[in-house]
C-alpha cells in the first residue's frame, strides 16, 4: 500500500527528470519563473489582504476622527440642550401677557396672578387638567423661554385634575 507522500513523489518524478534534462540556461528560466510565481502568490495571499486591512482601518480612523471633530464643534450645543436651554426662543412679551394669552387657549383657568418681580410671576391654577397643565408649561417653556422656578401641584378629588401654585421666570 502506498502512502500519500509516495504518491506525491511518484507524481513529481517525471517533472524532476524533465528538469534534470534541461540545459543550464533553461533551468535558469524555469527557476526565474518559479520565483516569480512564488512572489505573485506571496503578494496575493499575504501583502494584498494586509494592505486592504490597513486601508479599511485608516478609513475607520478618519471616520472616527471626523466624528470626534464634529462632537467637539457641537459640544456647547449639546450642553445647552442637556441643561434645557436648547431650542428656546425668547419673547419680548411681558411674562404676565404670555400667561394670560396662552393658558386660556389650552383650556386652563388661571385663578390668580401675582407679579413677584419684573422677571418672576406667581400663578395659581385650580381644578385644571394635569395633562393640559403640562402641555401648557412645555409650550411656554419652548416657545417663550419661560422657566419654572418653583412648582407645587396637589391632586384634586376628581381624577386627572390638580391645583397648582407656580413661580414662573423669564
XYZ file of C-alpha atoms in Angstrom:
170
model
C 0.000 0.000 0.000
C 1.340 3.417 -0.930
C 1.270 6.493 1.276
C 0.272 9.968 0.120
C 3.909 11.043 0.304
C 4.917 8.212 -2.036
C 2.086 9.173 -4.396
C 3.365 12.742 -4.464
C 6.925 11.570 -5.120
C 5.702 9.329 -7.928
C 3.815 12.250 -9.472
C 6.813 14.569 -9.249
C 9.381 12.076 -10.608
C 8.598 12.810 -14.279
C 8.856 16.543 -13.578
C 12.190 16.104 -11.769
C 13.557 14.016 -14.656
C 12.407 16.653 -17.147
C 14.062 19.431 -15.029
C 17.329 17.463 -14.819
C 17.362 17.069 -18.612
C 17.201 20.851 -19.165
C 20.250 22.873 -20.059
C 21.642 25.416 -17.584
C 20.055 28.399 -19.346
C 16.661 26.629 -19.447
C 16.951 25.773 -15.730
C 17.685 29.444 -15.045
C 14.480 30.476 -16.872
C 12.400 27.821 -15.023
C 13.876 28.906 -11.670
C 13.140 32.566 -12.502
C 9.536 31.755 -13.434
C 9.187 29.707 -10.224
C 10.455 32.606 -8.116
C 8.116 34.985 -9.961
C 5.117 32.689 -9.349
C 6.115 32.406 -5.667
C 6.334 36.213 -5.349
C 2.937 36.690 -7.034
C 1.362 34.122 -4.665
C 3.006 35.810 -1.692
C 1.627 39.174 -2.824
C -1.885 37.832 -3.465
C -2.129 35.784 -0.280
C -0.325 37.968 2.259
C 0.504 41.505 1.188
C -2.701 42.447 -0.671
C -5.085 41.372 2.163
C -2.860 43.119 4.715
C -2.889 46.321 2.634
C -6.689 46.161 2.340
C -6.976 45.743 6.121
C -4.738 48.771 6.648
C -6.803 50.842 4.196
C -10.009 49.833 5.953
C -8.518 50.711 9.350
C -7.398 54.116 8.021
C -10.906 54.808 6.708
C -12.417 53.824 10.063
C -9.924 56.037 11.875
C -10.704 59.000 9.606
C -14.424 58.500 10.201
C -13.932 58.418 13.954
C -11.685 61.491 13.830
C -14.346 63.338 11.821
C -16.993 62.289 14.357
C -14.807 63.464 17.238
C -14.199 66.784 15.493
C -17.944 67.227 14.901
C -18.655 66.371 18.543
C -16.115 68.943 19.736
C -17.583 71.561 17.396
C -21.111 70.879 18.724
C -20.220 70.355 22.384
C -21.716 73.654 23.504
C -24.978 72.996 21.660
C -25.276 69.591 23.336
C -24.514 71.042 26.763
C -27.175 73.707 26.278
C -29.706 71.083 25.184
C -28.851 68.914 28.185
C -29.444 71.860 30.503
C -32.785 72.505 28.832
C -31.624 75.661 27.095
C -31.581 74.385 23.537
C -34.288 75.371 21.130
C -35.774 78.072 23.335
C -36.848 81.239 21.709
C -37.019 84.349 23.832
C -40.032 86.602 23.639
C -40.193 90.338 24.200
C -43.698 89.962 25.635
C -44.163 90.551 29.350
C -44.464 87.344 31.354
C -47.990 88.155 32.521
C -49.090 88.691 28.929
C -47.657 85.311 27.913
C -49.534 83.556 30.729
C -52.861 85.299 30.113
C -52.762 84.682 26.364
C -51.577 81.066 26.286
C -53.384 79.468 29.248
C -56.990 80.031 28.067
C -56.065 78.837 24.579
C -55.345 75.389 26.110
C -58.423 75.457 28.357
C -56.545 76.335 31.539
C -58.341 78.568 34.015
C -55.867 80.811 35.832
C -57.281 81.607 39.275
C -54.787 84.268 40.314
C -51.652 86.002 39.012
C -49.286 87.975 41.216
C -46.111 89.657 39.962
C -43.121 88.868 42.154
C -40.615 90.945 40.180
C -40.042 92.071 36.600
C -38.788 88.609 35.755
C -40.951 86.422 38.067
C -44.660 85.776 38.294
C -46.718 83.702 40.763
C -49.580 81.803 39.144
C -52.368 79.813 40.837
C -54.332 77.218 38.923
C -57.348 75.496 40.466
C -59.034 72.284 39.337
C -57.279 72.100 35.969
C -56.366 69.052 33.902
C -52.901 67.786 34.764
C -52.211 66.860 31.124
C -53.264 70.288 29.852
C -51.148 71.966 32.527
C -48.066 70.003 31.490
C -48.699 70.809 27.819
C -49.094 74.493 28.649
C -45.891 74.583 30.737
C -43.982 72.834 27.964
C -45.377 75.280 25.400
C -44.438 78.426 27.300
C -41.009 76.993 28.052
C -40.168 76.050 24.464
C -41.874 78.915 22.628
C -41.327 81.813 25.003
C -38.312 80.789 27.086
C -40.305 80.840 30.345
C -38.753 78.730 33.111
C -40.448 77.174 36.106
C -38.667 78.496 39.198
C -40.941 76.708 41.670
C -43.949 74.431 41.431
C -46.362 72.831 43.862
C -49.037 70.509 42.482
C -51.779 68.859 44.539
C -54.228 66.264 43.247
C -57.942 67.039 43.389
C -60.675 64.513 44.189
C -61.731 64.408 40.553
C -59.395 62.158 38.616
C -56.878 63.992 36.416
C -57.490 67.407 37.978
C -54.939 69.322 40.019
C -54.419 72.551 41.881
C -51.048 74.128 41.130
C -49.019 77.006 42.511
C -46.260 78.091 40.138
C -43.477 80.622 40.128
C -42.595 81.350 36.503
C -39.466 83.188 35.470
C -38.324 84.742 32.227
